Amino acid sequence: MQVIQTDVLLIGGGLAGLRAAIAARRRGHDTIVLSLVPAKRSHSAAAQGGMQASLANSNKGMGDNEDIHFADTVRGSDWGADQDVVRMFVNTAPKAVRELAAWGVPWNRVERGDREVIINGEKVTITEKDEAHGLITARNFGGTRHWRTCYVSDGTGHSMLYNVNDRAIAENIPVHERMEAMALIHDGERCYGAIVRNLISGELLAYVARATCIATGGFGRIYRVSTNAIINEGMGAAIALETGVATLGNMEAVQFHPTAIFPAGILVTEGCRGDGGLLLDGEQKRFMPDYEPEKKELASRDVVSRRMEEHIAAGHAAKSRFGDHLWLDIRLLGKKHIDTKLREVKDICQYFLGVDPVSQLIPVRPAQHYSMGGIRTNYRGESQQLKGLFAAGEAACWDMHGFNRLGGNSVAETVVAGMLVGEFIADFCDKPENEITISTALIRDCWQKESAHLQGLCIGGGENPFGLIREMQNTMTELVGIFRHGDRLQQAVDKLQLLLQRSNNLHVASQARGANPELVAAYRVPRMLKLALCVAYGALQRTESRGAHFREDYPQRNDQLWLKRTLARWPDADAILPSLDYEELSVMNMELPPGWRGYGAKDFINHPDAPRREQEIEQLRQSMAGASRFELQNMLMPYEQLMPERYRRRNARLGENERGEIEIRETGSGEKQ
Amino acid sequence: MNNIPVREERTLRFHILRHNPQDSESVPHQQVFEIQEADSMTLFIALNEIRENLDSSLQFDFVCRAGICGSCAMIINGKPGLACRTLTRDLPEDIFLAPLPVFELISDLSVNTGKWMRAISERLETWVHNRQEEVDLQQLEAPMEQSLAYSIYELERCIECGCCIAACGTAQMRDQFVGAVGLNKIARFRLDPRDEREDTDFYELIGDESGVFGCLTLLGCEDVCPKELPLAAQLAYMRRKMASV
């Protein structure tokens, strides 16, 4: 058994993992990144439309700041988010964009003068300020009050990932590619690293580390129809769950993206709608304004996806031999815009649909897209149960997105979480009391357990692992989708439990040496099933509708009973259900107490503390008349003390003074019809 | 979408070059699999079907299955391409698949492009070199012209799939040749004013036969680049620039 030792072990080579690795390395800690695939192939590369950061350079971003980004994110989350974490995030996002700019990301820039854009289906001329010329521009995305999404055409994630990865190479950070973490080494209290399988040779190794951070992304592949890369099987979250100690938060909060091409499920960016694209039904009629007069196509994703499915159910779908779908129309954006700002979208339409979006409609239907849930951590990204275990990015639930994530906030979260959690990991490793003493017997036990498990799979039973995966994916897509109901969720739980039992009896036919793809599928099946059960069972228990979790039998958001986070654990390895606990969110500590989101359903059951907290806030505001927005924010919900020192400072913004106010106001709105 | 033609269902014959270097008894051989063609079938769907139903040991790499990550490049009927976005209806009934040459073979259709590309990045130092190590993140970013930002992005769209290397005459003969992927990266950083390196610095990296002077201008690279990068123009331009150093 080979044992590799390091200070920090990053499991996952996407944006969050690489950025956290750079932070830890810069603070002088030896860092190794493990990646299932070559790191530049990580799913971060698939982020198309952009990352949110309130730079406010472009005309349509004017007046934007951290406060508005904060409020948009909390509303988007349907008040499920941890507001401290959201504050930390919105203050760091502009720094992240600027850091990436310095590292080489070719962000699209503001060009002074008039330009034509499409807003609400109409051509509008906007005028960009002289002084903003050359600064980073932004496009519109759903659920945001200003245009805030910084972008690199529609290859934003690709560009970010390549530059961050090359930065990691510059800083000499080893990335051990084609390596899969199979189990965490732990004693129930402290995490010491991981047992890892080499996906070329099939060899099992042990990595021992003072701090281990899981940044393996989401688990979309438990669904049949998903925009996720096929590697997004949630193995990082699953091995945390299999410790029996660490918890997963809000696993039932699963996002469905409105515009996956139909039927392949490949994403086309929200930027299509942000830039002015429209959704049309089978009669080629625009329908979103009828459902959502406020934000139309640009309400949050949970709302738009539900409205689309509602419209399909009402018989307005376009029909094809693959089934029902709707249309995305970006023809009105014009050839030049599509050829430069939406060229990946154009490629995808061309190759997978044979459609030219300059002149033709794109068939779309919502598909699973993002996992708001993940390994539950505190604001430092640290597991609350296993010391030395951290998580960052989509794999984590620290919890920035609550029950619905805004578009452009995930790729932003990856780098911001990498920056912040990376610092916290370095702080952790700086402390002498966090040195580890680990017995070789513990490492060997963990290693032998995995090794025996793998050998057992090669001689056992009769179930085909690929078949079980398919049955799980169908169950999730059919019964735990956008519209959920107690009866169907119960069916899903029953079915998944049966599948989990059957997965004890797998048969790996192939004896191929090396990675052995069938063996890989076999050891992943039960792990995926456990995650699927956390999702389905959590959804069954949550008898309300919040964000992306919608219950037909409980259509209201119920703050009185459900303003809390679901925590799933799997204490008994042989059990076929997780055990659930709940963590209350404190309204009295919120900067933004629960209310209407500004789009979507208007009726909800209020939390008894909400009016009290609103009153308290109102009094504070009045007593602090004349205070700057920073002073006021600090009174409402101080968070700066939580931040790593180096990222605490305020963000400079064009035309904004020290009090955070815009000094030079342009005359007029800068918008001509 | 109803304009996608329905073809008569064909039986496809996949002739796959197989070899597993992990297995000392393995010898390279071609194996034939027959499957029924389905609507809008891609090689991603077809290969998974073969693995799930016919031979579970078959190895290949897919990640995004959307043509953006560069994992699945292979030789498809004699030409390098991305398998995930290749539709079977554009191919004859006999489909020949082989791993990309030049790269280390992992097994069957899976090759180690990641290792090769990381080595190129290390060797060509494909990152922004700036003496001012840490920028002040609190301040406004340095301005840049949109046209320049876009030109950088055009070259940065490379997905390191390896097709250009597989299609390159020089790369077959010289293991040290950095290929179109490497030279394009240098062109990208040369264009970027944030990178303070001069042409003399770039000359140190690519001013020999393993770099820009090794290129025979066969331009197979540009023909097969799935991202349609302007590789021929970049190679010619870089050669001119390096020749004048």
Short mmCIF file of N, CA and C in Angstrom, two decimals, chain B residues 58-200:
data_model
loop_
_atom_site.label_atom_id
_atom_site.label_comp_id
_atom_site.label_asym_id
_atom_site.label_seq_id
_atom_site.Cartn_x
_atom_site.Cartn_y
_atom_site.Cartn_z
N LEU B 58 -15.09 -2.36 -22.31
CA LEU B 58 -14.67 -1.37 -23.30
C LEU B 58 -14.40 -0.01 -22.64
N GLN B 59 -13.20 0.53 -22.91
CA GLN B 59 -12.86 1.82 -22.28
C GLN B 59 -12.83 2.97 -23.28
N PHE B 60 -13.41 4.08 -22.83
CA PHE B 60 -13.40 5.32 -23.60
C PHE B 60 -13.65 6.45 -22.61
N ASP B 61 -13.46 7.69 -23.04
CA ASP B 61 -13.61 8.83 -22.13
C ASP B 61 -14.67 9.80 -22.65
N PHE B 62 -15.65 10.06 -21.82
CA PHE B 62 -16.57 11.16 -22.08
C PHE B 62 -16.71 11.93 -20.78
N VAL B 63 -16.84 13.25 -20.87
CA VAL B 63 -17.14 14.03 -19.67
C VAL B 63 -18.38 14.89 -19.92
N CYS B 64 -18.25 15.91 -20.77
CA CYS B 64 -19.38 16.85 -20.92
C CYS B 64 -20.44 16.31 -21.86
N ARG B 65 -20.07 15.44 -22.77
CA ARG B 65 -20.88 14.92 -23.88
C ARG B 65 -21.60 16.05 -24.66
N ALA B 66 -21.01 17.26 -24.64
CA ALA B 66 -21.62 18.40 -25.32
C ALA B 66 -20.62 19.13 -26.22
N GLY B 67 -19.48 18.52 -26.45
CA GLY B 67 -18.52 19.11 -27.38
C GLY B 67 -17.71 20.26 -26.81
N ILE B 68 -17.63 20.38 -25.48
CA ILE B 68 -16.90 21.52 -24.93
C ILE B 68 -15.71 21.16 -24.04
N CYS B 69 -15.58 19.89 -23.64
CA CYS B 69 -14.51 19.58 -22.68
C CYS B 69 -13.29 18.92 -23.33
N GLY B 70 -13.45 18.36 -24.53
CA GLY B 70 -12.30 17.80 -25.24
C GLY B 70 -11.86 16.42 -24.80
N SER B 71 -12.67 15.70 -24.02
CA SER B 71 -12.26 14.39 -23.50
C SER B 71 -12.29 13.29 -24.54
N CYS B 72 -13.21 13.37 -25.49
CA CYS B 72 -13.60 12.18 -26.25
C CYS B 72 -13.02 12.14 -27.64
N ALA B 73 -11.93 12.88 -27.88
CA ALA B 73 -11.34 12.84 -29.21
C ALA B 73 -10.85 11.43 -29.51
N MET B 74 -11.14 10.97 -30.72
CA MET B 74 -10.65 9.67 -31.18
C MET B 74 -10.60 9.69 -32.69
N ILE B 75 -10.03 8.64 -33.26
CA ILE B 75 -9.98 8.57 -34.72
C ILE B 75 -11.28 7.91 -35.20
N ILE B 76 -12.06 8.68 -35.93
CA ILE B 76 -13.37 8.21 -36.40
C ILE B 76 -13.28 8.08 -37.92
N ASN B 77 -13.37 6.86 -38.38
CA ASN B 77 -13.20 6.59 -39.81
C ASN B 77 -12.01 7.35 -40.39
N GLY B 78 -10.90 7.23 -39.69
CA GLY B 78 -9.64 7.74 -40.21
C GLY B 78 -9.32 9.17 -39.86
N LYS B 79 -10.25 9.89 -39.23
CA LYS B 79 -10.02 11.30 -38.96
C LYS B 79 -10.24 11.61 -37.49
N PRO B 80 -9.35 12.42 -36.88
CA PRO B 80 -9.59 12.76 -35.47
C PRO B 80 -10.83 13.63 -35.33
N GLY B 81 -11.60 13.39 -34.28
CA GLY B 81 -12.80 14.21 -34.05
C GLY B 81 -13.36 13.94 -32.67
N LEU B 82 -14.31 14.76 -32.26
CA LEU B 82 -14.97 14.56 -30.96
C LEU B 82 -16.11 13.58 -31.14
N ALA B 83 -16.03 12.47 -30.40
CA ALA B 83 -17.03 11.42 -30.57
C ALA B 83 -18.40 11.87 -30.08
N CYS B 84 -18.44 12.69 -29.05
CA CYS B 84 -19.73 13.01 -28.42
C CYS B 84 -20.66 13.76 -29.35
N ARG B 85 -20.08 14.54 -30.25
CA ARG B 85 -20.98 15.31 -31.11
C ARG B 85 -20.97 14.79 -32.55
N THR B 86 -20.45 13.58 -32.73
CA THR B 86 -20.53 12.95 -34.05
C THR B 86 -21.79 12.11 -34.10
N LEU B 87 -22.65 12.43 -35.05
CA LEU B 87 -23.90 11.70 -35.19
C LEU B 87 -23.68 10.50 -36.12
N THR B 88 -24.25 9.36 -35.72
CA THR B 88 -24.05 8.17 -36.55
C THR B 88 -24.68 8.36 -37.93
N ARG B 89 -25.72 9.19 -38.03
CA ARG B 89 -26.37 9.32 -39.34
C ARG B 89 -25.45 9.99 -40.37
N ASP B 90 -24.38 10.64 -39.88
CA ASP B 90 -23.41 11.23 -40.80
C ASP B 90 -22.32 10.24 -41.19
N LEU B 91 -22.41 9.01 -40.71
CA LEU B 91 -21.37 8.01 -40.96
C LEU B 91 -21.96 6.83 -41.71
N PRO B 92 -21.10 6.09 -42.42
CA PRO B 92 -21.59 4.87 -43.07
C PRO B 92 -21.89 3.78 -42.04
N GLU B 93 -22.39 2.65 -42.51
CA GLU B 93 -22.75 1.57 -41.58
C GLU B 93 -21.53 0.97 -40.88
N ASP B 94 -20.41 1.02 -41.55
CA ASP B 94 -19.18 0.52 -40.93
C ASP B 94 -18.42 1.69 -40.34
N ILE B 95 -18.26 1.64 -39.03
CA ILE B 95 -17.62 2.76 -38.34
C ILE B 95 -16.35 2.25 -37.66
N PHE B 96 -15.23 2.83 -38.05
CA PHE B 96 -13.94 2.39 -37.51
C PHE B 96 -13.47 3.39 -36.46
N LEU B 97 -13.22 2.89 -35.26
CA LEU B 97 -12.78 3.77 -34.18
C LEU B 97 -11.42 3.32 -33.66
N ALA B 98 -10.54 4.28 -33.44
CA ALA B 98 -9.22 3.97 -32.90
C ALA B 98 -8.82 5.09 -31.95
N PRO B 99 -7.93 4.79 -30.99
CA PRO B 99 -7.48 5.85 -30.08
C PRO B 99 -6.61 6.86 -30.83
N LEU B 100 -6.51 8.07 -30.30
CA LEU B 100 -5.62 9.06 -30.89
C LEU B 100 -4.19 8.55 -30.83
N PRO B 101 -3.41 8.71 -31.91
CA PRO B 101 -2.00 8.37 -31.84
C PRO B 101 -1.24 9.44 -31.03
N VAL B 102 0.03 9.27 -30.87
CA VAL B 102 0.96 10.18 -30.17
C VAL B 102 0.80 10.10 -28.65
N PHE B 103 -0.45 10.15 -28.16
CA PHE B 103 -0.66 10.17 -26.71
C PHE B 103 -0.52 8.76 -26.13
N GLU B 104 -0.16 8.72 -24.84
CA GLU B 104 -0.02 7.44 -24.15
C GLU B 104 -1.38 6.74 -24.10
N LEU B 105 -1.38 5.48 -24.48
CA LEU B 105 -2.64 4.72 -24.47
C LEU B 105 -2.97 4.28 -23.05
N ILE B 106 -4.20 4.57 -22.61
CA ILE B 106 -4.64 4.06 -21.32
C ILE B 106 -5.31 2.70 -21.54
N SER B 107 -6.32 2.66 -22.37
CA SER B 107 -6.90 1.39 -22.79
C SER B 107 -7.93 1.66 -23.89
N ASP B 108 -7.98 0.81 -24.88
CA ASP B 108 -8.93 0.92 -25.98
C ASP B 108 -8.92 2.33 -26.57
N LEU B 109 -10.03 3.08 -26.37
CA LEU B 109 -10.15 4.41 -27.00
C LEU B 109 -9.72 5.53 -26.06
N SER B 110 -9.25 5.16 -24.88
CA SER B 110 -8.88 6.16 -23.87
C SER B 110 -7.37 6.43 -23.91
N VAL B 111 -7.02 7.69 -24.10
CA VAL B 111 -5.59 8.05 -24.12
C VAL B 111 -5.34 9.17 -23.11
N ASN B 112 -4.07 9.31 -22.73
CA ASN B 112 -3.75 10.27 -21.67
C ASN B 112 -3.39 11.64 -22.24
N THR B 113 -4.41 12.34 -22.72
CA THR B 113 -4.16 13.70 -23.23
C THR B 113 -3.83 14.64 -22.08
N GLY B 114 -4.41 14.40 -20.91
CA GLY B 114 -4.22 15.29 -19.76
C GLY B 114 -2.75 15.44 -19.40
N LYS B 115 -2.05 14.29 -19.36
CA LYS B 115 -0.64 14.28 -18.98
C LYS B 115 0.19 15.07 -20.02
N TRP B 116 -0.12 14.83 -21.28
CA TRP B 116 0.61 15.49 -22.38
C TRP B 116 0.39 17.00 -22.32
N MET B 117 -0.86 17.40 -22.11
CA MET B 117 -1.19 18.82 -22.12
C MET B 117 -0.58 19.54 -20.91
N ARG B 118 -0.58 18.86 -19.77
CA ARG B 118 0.02 19.49 -18.59
C ARG B 118 1.52 19.72 -18.85
N ALA B 119 2.17 18.74 -19.48
CA ALA B 119 3.60 18.88 -19.77
C ALA B 119 3.83 20.07 -20.71
N ILE B 120 2.96 20.24 -21.68
CA ILE B 120 3.08 21.38 -22.60
C ILE B 120 2.91 22.70 -21.84
N SER B 121 1.92 22.74 -20.95
CA SER B 121 1.69 23.96 -20.17
C SER B 121 2.91 24.30 -19.32
N GLU B 122 3.50 23.28 -18.71
CA GLU B 122 4.67 23.52 -17.87
C GLU B 122 5.84 24.00 -18.73
N ARG B 123 6.00 23.35 -19.87
CA ARG B 123 7.13 23.66 -20.72
C ARG B 123 7.00 25.06 -21.35
N LEU B 124 5.81 25.39 -21.81
CA LEU B 124 5.63 26.68 -22.49
C LEU B 124 5.20 27.78 -21.51
N GLU B 125 5.06 27.41 -20.25
CA GLU B 125 4.65 28.38 -19.22
C GLU B 125 3.43 29.16 -19.69
N THR B 126 2.35 28.42 -19.86
CA THR B 126 1.14 29.01 -20.43
C THR B 126 0.30 29.74 -19.37
N TRP B 127 0.90 30.75 -18.78
CA TRP B 127 0.15 31.60 -17.86
C TRP B 127 0.67 33.02 -18.00
N VAL B 128 -0.12 33.95 -17.51
CA VAL B 128 0.26 35.35 -17.56
C VAL B 128 1.47 35.58 -16.67
N HIS B 129 2.56 36.08 -17.27
CA HIS B 129 3.77 36.40 -16.50
C HIS B 129 3.74 37.87 -16.19
N ASN B 130 3.67 38.17 -14.92
CA ASN B 130 3.57 39.57 -14.53
C ASN B 130 4.41 39.75 -13.28
N ARG B 131 5.32 40.70 -13.36
CA ARG B 131 6.23 40.89 -12.22
C ARG B 131 5.49 41.35 -10.97
N GLN B 132 4.41 42.10 -11.19
CA GLN B 132 3.62 42.54 -10.04
C GLN B 132 2.74 41.35 -9.65
N GLU B 133 3.23 40.56 -8.68
CA GLU B 133 2.59 39.27 -8.41
C GLU B 133 1.14 39.39 -7.94
N GLU B 134 0.89 40.24 -6.96
CA GLU B 134 -0.47 40.33 -6.44
C GLU B 134 -1.09 41.66 -6.80
N VAL B 135 -2.23 41.61 -7.47
CA VAL B 135 -2.91 42.86 -7.79
C VAL B 135 -3.79 43.26 -6.61
N ASP B 136 -4.06 44.55 -6.53
CA ASP B 136 -4.95 45.03 -5.47
C ASP B 136 -6.39 44.78 -5.91
N LEU B 137 -7.01 43.78 -5.28
CA LEU B 137 -8.33 43.35 -5.74
C LEU B 137 -9.43 44.31 -5.35
N GLN B 138 -9.07 45.26 -4.50
CA GLN B 138 -10.07 46.23 -4.07
C GLN B 138 -10.31 47.26 -5.17
N GLN B 139 -9.28 47.50 -5.98
CA GLN B 139 -9.34 48.58 -6.98
C GLN B 139 -10.02 48.14 -8.26
N LEU B 140 -10.42 49.15 -9.05
CA LEU B 140 -10.98 48.86 -10.37
C LEU B 140 -9.95 48.07 -11.19
N GLU B 141 -10.45 47.21 -12.04
CA GLU B 141 -9.59 46.42 -12.90
C GLU B 141 -8.95 47.32 -13.97
N ALA B 142 -7.82 46.86 -14.51
CA ALA B 142 -7.20 47.62 -15.61
C ALA B 142 -8.10 47.50 -16.84
N PRO B 143 -8.29 48.60 -17.57
CA PRO B 143 -9.15 48.52 -18.75
C PRO B 143 -8.51 47.73 -19.89
N MET B 144 -9.33 47.23 -20.77
CA MET B 144 -8.86 46.52 -21.97
C MET B 144 -9.90 46.77 -23.07
N GLU B 145 -9.42 46.89 -24.30
CA GLU B 145 -10.36 47.05 -25.41
C GLU B 145 -11.16 45.77 -25.61
N GLN B 146 -12.45 45.91 -25.86
CA GLN B 146 -13.29 44.74 -26.11
C GLN B 146 -12.76 43.92 -27.28
N SER B 147 -12.30 44.59 -28.34
CA SER B 147 -11.84 43.84 -29.51
C SER B 147 -10.64 42.96 -29.15
N LEU B 148 -9.78 43.47 -28.27
CA LEU B 148 -8.63 42.69 -27.85
C LEU B 148 -9.07 41.51 -26.98
N ALA B 149 -9.97 41.81 -26.04
CA ALA B 149 -10.48 40.74 -25.17
C ALA B 149 -11.06 39.62 -26.02
N TYR B 150 -11.79 40.01 -27.06
CA TYR B 150 -12.42 39.00 -27.90
C TYR B 150 -11.38 38.21 -28.69
N SER B 151 -10.35 38.90 -29.18
CA SER B 151 -9.31 38.19 -29.92
C SER B 151 -8.59 37.18 -29.04
N ILE B 152 -8.36 37.55 -27.78
CA ILE B 152 -7.73 36.60 -26.85
C ILE B 152 -8.64 35.39 -26.65
N TYR B 153 -9.91 35.68 -26.46
CA TYR B 153 -10.86 34.58 -26.26
C TYR B 153 -10.89 33.63 -27.45
N GLU B 154 -10.84 34.19 -28.64
CA GLU B 154 -10.87 33.34 -29.84
C GLU B 154 -9.78 32.28 -29.81
N LEU B 155 -8.59 32.66 -29.32
CA LEU B 155 -7.50 31.69 -29.25
C LEU B 155 -7.62 30.82 -28.00
N GLU B 156 -8.27 31.37 -26.98
CA GLU B 156 -8.39 30.63 -25.73
C GLU B 156 -9.46 29.55 -25.80
N ARG B 157 -10.22 29.52 -26.90
CA ARG B 157 -11.29 28.53 -27.01
C ARG B 157 -10.77 27.10 -27.19
N CYS B 158 -9.49 26.95 -27.35
CA CYS B 158 -8.89 25.61 -27.48
C CYS B 158 -9.31 24.75 -26.29
N ILE B 159 -9.72 23.51 -26.57
CA ILE B 159 -10.16 22.62 -25.49
C ILE B 159 -9.17 21.47 -25.23
N GLU B 160 -7.97 21.58 -25.78
CA GLU B 160 -6.91 20.59 -25.53
C GLU B 160 -7.38 19.17 -25.79
N CYS B 161 -8.15 19.00 -26.85
CA CYS B 161 -8.68 17.66 -27.16
C CYS B 161 -7.62 16.75 -27.76
N GLY B 162 -6.60 17.36 -28.39
CA GLY B 162 -5.53 16.55 -28.98
C GLY B 162 -5.72 16.23 -30.45
N CYS B 163 -6.83 16.66 -31.05
CA CYS B 163 -7.07 16.35 -32.47
C CYS B 163 -5.95 16.90 -33.34
N CYS B 164 -5.50 18.13 -33.05
CA CYS B 164 -4.48 18.75 -33.90
C CYS B 164 -3.17 17.97 -33.84
N ILE B 165 -2.89 17.37 -32.69
CA ILE B 165 -1.65 16.60 -32.55
C ILE B 165 -1.78 15.28 -33.32
N ALA B 166 -2.96 14.68 -33.20
CA ALA B 166 -3.19 13.42 -33.90
C ALA B 166 -3.12 13.60 -35.41
N ALA B 167 -3.44 14.80 -35.88
CA ALA B 167 -3.47 15.05 -37.33
C ALA B 167 -2.18 15.67 -37.83
N CYS B 168 -1.15 15.75 -36.98
CA CYS B 168 0.05 16.51 -37.30
C CYS B 168 1.18 15.59 -37.78
N GLY B 169 1.71 15.88 -38.96
CA GLY B 169 2.82 15.09 -39.49
C GLY B 169 4.06 15.20 -38.61
N THR B 170 4.37 16.40 -38.17
CA THR B 170 5.57 16.60 -37.36
C THR B 170 5.47 15.87 -36.02
N ALA B 171 4.30 15.94 -35.41
CA ALA B 171 4.14 15.30 -34.10
C ALA B 171 4.36 13.79 -34.17
N GLN B 172 4.07 13.18 -35.33
CA GLN B 172 4.30 11.74 -35.47
C GLN B 172 5.80 11.43 -35.49
N MET B 173 6.58 12.41 -35.98
CA MET B 173 8.01 12.17 -36.14
C MET B 173 8.86 12.66 -34.96
N ARG B 174 8.43 13.72 -34.34
CA ARG B 174 9.22 14.35 -33.27
C ARG B 174 8.41 14.35 -31.99
N ASP B 175 8.85 13.62 -30.96
CA ASP B 175 8.01 13.59 -29.73
C ASP B 175 8.03 14.92 -29.00
N GLN B 176 9.03 15.74 -29.27
CA GLN B 176 9.10 16.98 -28.50
C GLN B 176 8.28 18.12 -29.13
N PHE B 177 7.71 17.88 -30.29
CA PHE B 177 7.01 18.96 -31.00
C PHE B 177 5.78 19.43 -30.21
N VAL B 178 5.67 20.75 -30.03
CA VAL B 178 4.59 21.28 -29.20
C VAL B 178 3.26 21.37 -29.95
N GLY B 179 3.33 21.28 -31.28
CA GLY B 179 2.11 21.20 -32.07
C GLY B 179 1.31 22.49 -32.11
N ALA B 180 0.20 22.40 -32.83
CA ALA B 180 -0.66 23.59 -32.98
C ALA B 180 -1.20 24.02 -31.63
N VAL B 181 -1.53 23.06 -30.78
CA VAL B 181 -2.09 23.44 -29.47
C VAL B 181 -1.09 24.30 -28.70
N GLY B 182 0.18 23.91 -28.73
CA GLY B 182 1.20 24.66 -27.99
C GLY B 182 1.47 26.02 -28.61
N LEU B 183 1.60 26.04 -29.94
CA LEU B 183 1.91 27.30 -30.61
C LEU B 183 0.76 28.29 -30.50
N ASN B 184 -0.46 27.76 -30.56
CA ASN B 184 -1.63 28.62 -30.39
C ASN B 184 -1.66 29.25 -29.00
N LYS B 185 -1.22 28.48 -28.01
CA LYS B 185 -1.19 29.04 -26.65
C LYS B 185 -0.19 30.19 -26.56
N ILE B 186 0.96 30.00 -27.18
CA ILE B 186 1.94 31.08 -27.16
C ILE B 186 1.37 32.31 -27.88
N ALA B 187 0.68 32.08 -29.00
CA ALA B 187 0.06 33.21 -29.71
C ALA B 187 -0.93 33.93 -28.81
N ARG B 188 -1.68 33.14 -28.02
CA ARG B 188 -2.67 33.73 -27.09
C ARG B 188 -1.99 34.62 -26.05
N PHE B 189 -0.90 34.12 -25.45
CA PHE B 189 -0.26 34.93 -24.39
C PHE B 189 0.53 36.10 -24.97
N ARG B 190 1.00 35.91 -26.21
CA ARG B 190 1.71 37.00 -26.88
C ARG B 190 0.76 38.17 -27.14
N LEU B 191 -0.49 37.84 -27.39
CA LEU B 191 -1.51 38.85 -27.67
C LEU B 191 -1.94 39.59 -26.40
N ASP B 192 -1.69 39.00 -25.26
CA ASP B 192 -2.26 39.48 -24.01
C ASP B 192 -1.32 40.48 -23.33
N PRO B 193 -1.71 41.76 -23.25
CA PRO B 193 -0.81 42.76 -22.68
C PRO B 193 -0.54 42.53 -21.18
N ARG B 194 -1.36 41.70 -20.54
CA ARG B 194 -1.12 41.42 -19.12
C ARG B 194 0.11 40.54 -18.95
N ASP B 195 0.48 39.83 -20.02
CA ASP B 195 1.68 39.00 -19.99
C ASP B 195 2.86 39.86 -20.44
N GLU B 196 3.83 40.02 -19.57
CA GLU B 196 4.94 40.94 -19.85
C GLU B 196 6.06 40.31 -20.66
N ARG B 197 5.91 39.06 -21.05
CA ARG B 197 6.98 38.43 -21.81
C ARG B 197 7.15 39.09 -23.18
N GLU B 198 8.41 39.11 -23.65
CA GLU B 198 8.72 39.71 -24.96
C GLU B 198 8.91 38.58 -25.97
N ASP B 199 9.02 38.97 -27.22
CA ASP B 199 9.25 37.97 -28.27
C ASP B 199 10.51 37.15 -28.02
N THR B 200 11.52 37.80 -27.43
CA THR B 200 12.75 37.04 -27.15
C THR B 200 12.48 35.93 -26.12
#
